[in-house]
Amino acid sequence: MKPPASASWKAPLKFRMPTAENLVPIRLDIEVDGQRYKDSFTWNPYDPDSEVVMFAKRTVKDLKLAPGFIPQIVQSIQSQLADFRSYEGQDMYAGDKIVPIKLDLRVNHTVIRDQFLWDLNNFESDPEEFSRTLCKDLGIEDPEVGPAIAFAIREQLYEIAIQNVTSARENRINKKGRRGAEHFPLSKAGGAALDLMKLFNFRSSVVRKRKEWDYYKPILDLLSNEDVDALEAKEERSGR
Amino acid sequence: MAGKSPVKKAASSDSTPIPNPNQFKPPQISTKFTSPAVKSEISSIPTPTPVPTPTSRPPPSQPSSIDADIIHVPSHSRWFSWEKIDSCEVRFLPEFFDGRSPSKGPNLYIYYRNSIIKLFRENPSRKISFTDARRALVGDVGSIRRVFDFLDVWGLINFSASSAPSKPTKDTANNNKSADAPSLESPSFAATTSKNSSTSRRFCGACKSLCTIACFVCDKYDSTLCARCYVRGNFRVGLSNADFRRVEISDEAKADWSEKETLLLLEALMHYGDDWKKVAQHVGGRTDKDCVARFIKLPFGEEFLGDPYSKETESVFETNKRMHLTPLADASNPIMAQAAFLSALAGAEAAEAAARAAVTTLSEVHDTTASKGGRGSLARNMRREADISSNGDTNLNAPGRTYVDVNSLLEKEEGDIERAIIGITEVQMKEIQDKLVHFEEVDLQMEKERQQLEVMKNLLFIDQLNLSFRRSYALESEEQGVDNVKADVF
């Protein structure tokens, strides 16, 4: 095992999602003629562009939205894909990054809150698999929770990856040394990662401290209808 | 997985439901197969692509009452089982099985497929939309969509659901340039039944347009694409340009008169005679030109109209020109076909009379003008014809004469050419034979020389041996002699 204090500088990798499948999280929030459509899902960027149009059409048809949604959906998806692809050619530093991922979702009647650690270096990681297992273990019956969890994980990973890219770029600009890359304050998550690395040295144990147990436990709530309505109303008000 | 409903395959009103929750392969199969009622907009387009499972005519009626506990599945999806993956699934959704991405494996496919089907079966009378499925599944929407489409097409979901068909229009999307767009269009048409399985009219699997000039068939996945889609690359994942082979439609369409159509044609001719428009109408689906062309090509078409002339000329020409084994009205000789057709049209006696007159005049003309020997024989043939046919004169004389004239010239030319070709080939063969003989002789000589050499070698060897023996003997005797001398001396 490498001593944690050493500068473990890894060669910059090409940007990609640090997961087994290089999928892009897409979030849609479109309003046309008073109809609001919010959605989030994962998209395979290697699908051809015709898929986007087809998907938009199907979604509009299935959800019986106004046809004016189609071009907006297509545009939104494509712009997000374009963003993703713009990062794609660039380098990203992937150090020994173990980041905490937080879940705080409400899907229909289910509220889930959770926090866990994720290894950014593991390019075999699969948020979908994780989400499936989580739902099965917690006995979540609502099938829409799974995708939402996977999406949330992916989104956070995506953001972190983007930050890595920007930090790499800035590093090159600043021409800091190798150690500079390590100590550069990337983000809160990055800071957390370093702390965790300190934890995993030979002096402390791997077992989590008791006071942190509550944080890392998944909390699942099933809401009643009134609660759901109340929450939705509150969200809309805060959203506007 | 509680409350798994028994599955009934091949929904038809006379088959019994099979209450077998664990085994989804029915032990009995009803005789009538169905086409999914849901796909009414697709089944209206006949599809010729080779169907992986037996095709059938669409049933007259769907079972009107659908029990909540019985799930209907079309017979061509009989292979489905919860735990196993069938080969057609591997074929149509290769992305899960080619190991390109580690997490996209068969397990994932089974998860998607089973979840979608379960979702549908919870409420079988309602069609599930792709968005419902997609929302409930963890994964990227592209793959989910493909699995969903596959299941939809094969009738494993949304089959005989009562709600209005909400199949999204993929036609416009297919016209975009892409290599992946109609990934499941071709299996959709492969799976549905064809109304006219007898005709081989080709419809493109991607854009559902009639293929006119040429189409491209992929045998690996049994899909047909029109030229436009092929050029655009509108085929599914996993295929490339090389997998398609070109199939000409023009030959197919023309030669592809089914028995039924021929029968209709002849019927129509009996009724309507010359009115080719009505004939075409009666046949249905063929233009009047097509009908005419087909009629001409029919080997015995004239029999139905009782035209003895054509048959006689046939036999005469056959005996004289052995190379032409084809009957008179064969398309290979279009002018003759025309002549036959015209004679059929004009009526038996008129044609006879015309031909006779034409032949006699022609022979007279030939006799008077100094012509080549071939022509002379031709004239003799024609005179023989004239003897057989009766005498008369009609207004078809002139064209008939020219036709016969031109035809005779043509045939003579053909005969000449053939004879020349035969001569050439014979000469060539002779040459080759001579060469062969020559080579054989050379070979023989070589053999002889070799044998002689062998003999000489042997002789030489013997001489050498003798020499060496003698020498050694001589040496020995010398020594002995010396010894003797010495002995004597002592």
mmCIF file of C-alpha atoms in Angstrom, chain A residues 6 11 18 23 52 54 65 77 94 114 124-125 128 133 136 142 149 159-160 162 181 185 203 206 231:
data_model
loop_
_atom_site.group_PDB
_atom_site.id
_atom_site.type_symbol
_atom_site.label_atom_id
_atom_site.label_comp_id
_atom_site.label_asym_id
_atom_site.label_seq_id
_atom_site.Cartn_x
_atom_site.Cartn_y
_atom_site.Cartn_z
ATOM 1 C CA SER A 6 3.225 10.673 -0.715
ATOM 2 C CA ALA A 11 -1.106 10.924 -15.243
ATOM 3 C CA PRO A 18 -15.746 7.663 -13.655
ATOM 4 C CA LEU A 23 -23.387 7.885 -19.522
ATOM 5 C CA VAL A 52 -32.698 12.366 -29.352
ATOM 6 C CA MET A 54 -37.117 9.963 -31.391
ATOM 7 C CA LEU A 65 -47.588 16.965 -23.808
ATOM 8 C CA ILE A 77 -30.770 17.339 -24.493
ATOM 9 C CA ALA A 94 -7.830 11.523 -11.046
ATOM 10 C CA ASP A 114 -28.213 8.794 2.375
ATOM 11 C CA GLU A 124 -15.668 0.156 -13.208
ATOM 12 C CA SER A 125 -18.148 1.609 -10.817
ATOM 13 C CA GLU A 128 -27.086 1.894 -11.801
ATOM 14 C CA THR A 133 -29.103 -3.026 -5.088
ATOM 15 C CA LYS A 136 -33.772 -4.016 -3.427
ATOM 16 C CA ASP A 142 -41.771 2.473 -6.103
ATOM 17 C CA ILE A 149 -30.946 7.524 -7.198
ATOM 18 C CA GLU A 159 -19.879 17.614 -11.390
ATOM 19 C CA ILE A 160 -16.825 16.346 -9.636
ATOM 20 C CA ILE A 162 -15.976 18.593 -14.402
ATOM 21 C CA ALA A 181 -2.127 19.488 -7.912
ATOM 22 C CA PRO A 185 -8.481 23.250 -3.208
ATOM 23 C CA ARG A 203 -2.776 4.868 12.641
ATOM 24 C CA VAL A 206 -11.093 1.522 8.927
ATOM 25 C CA LEU A 231 -44.012 19.501 -0.167
#
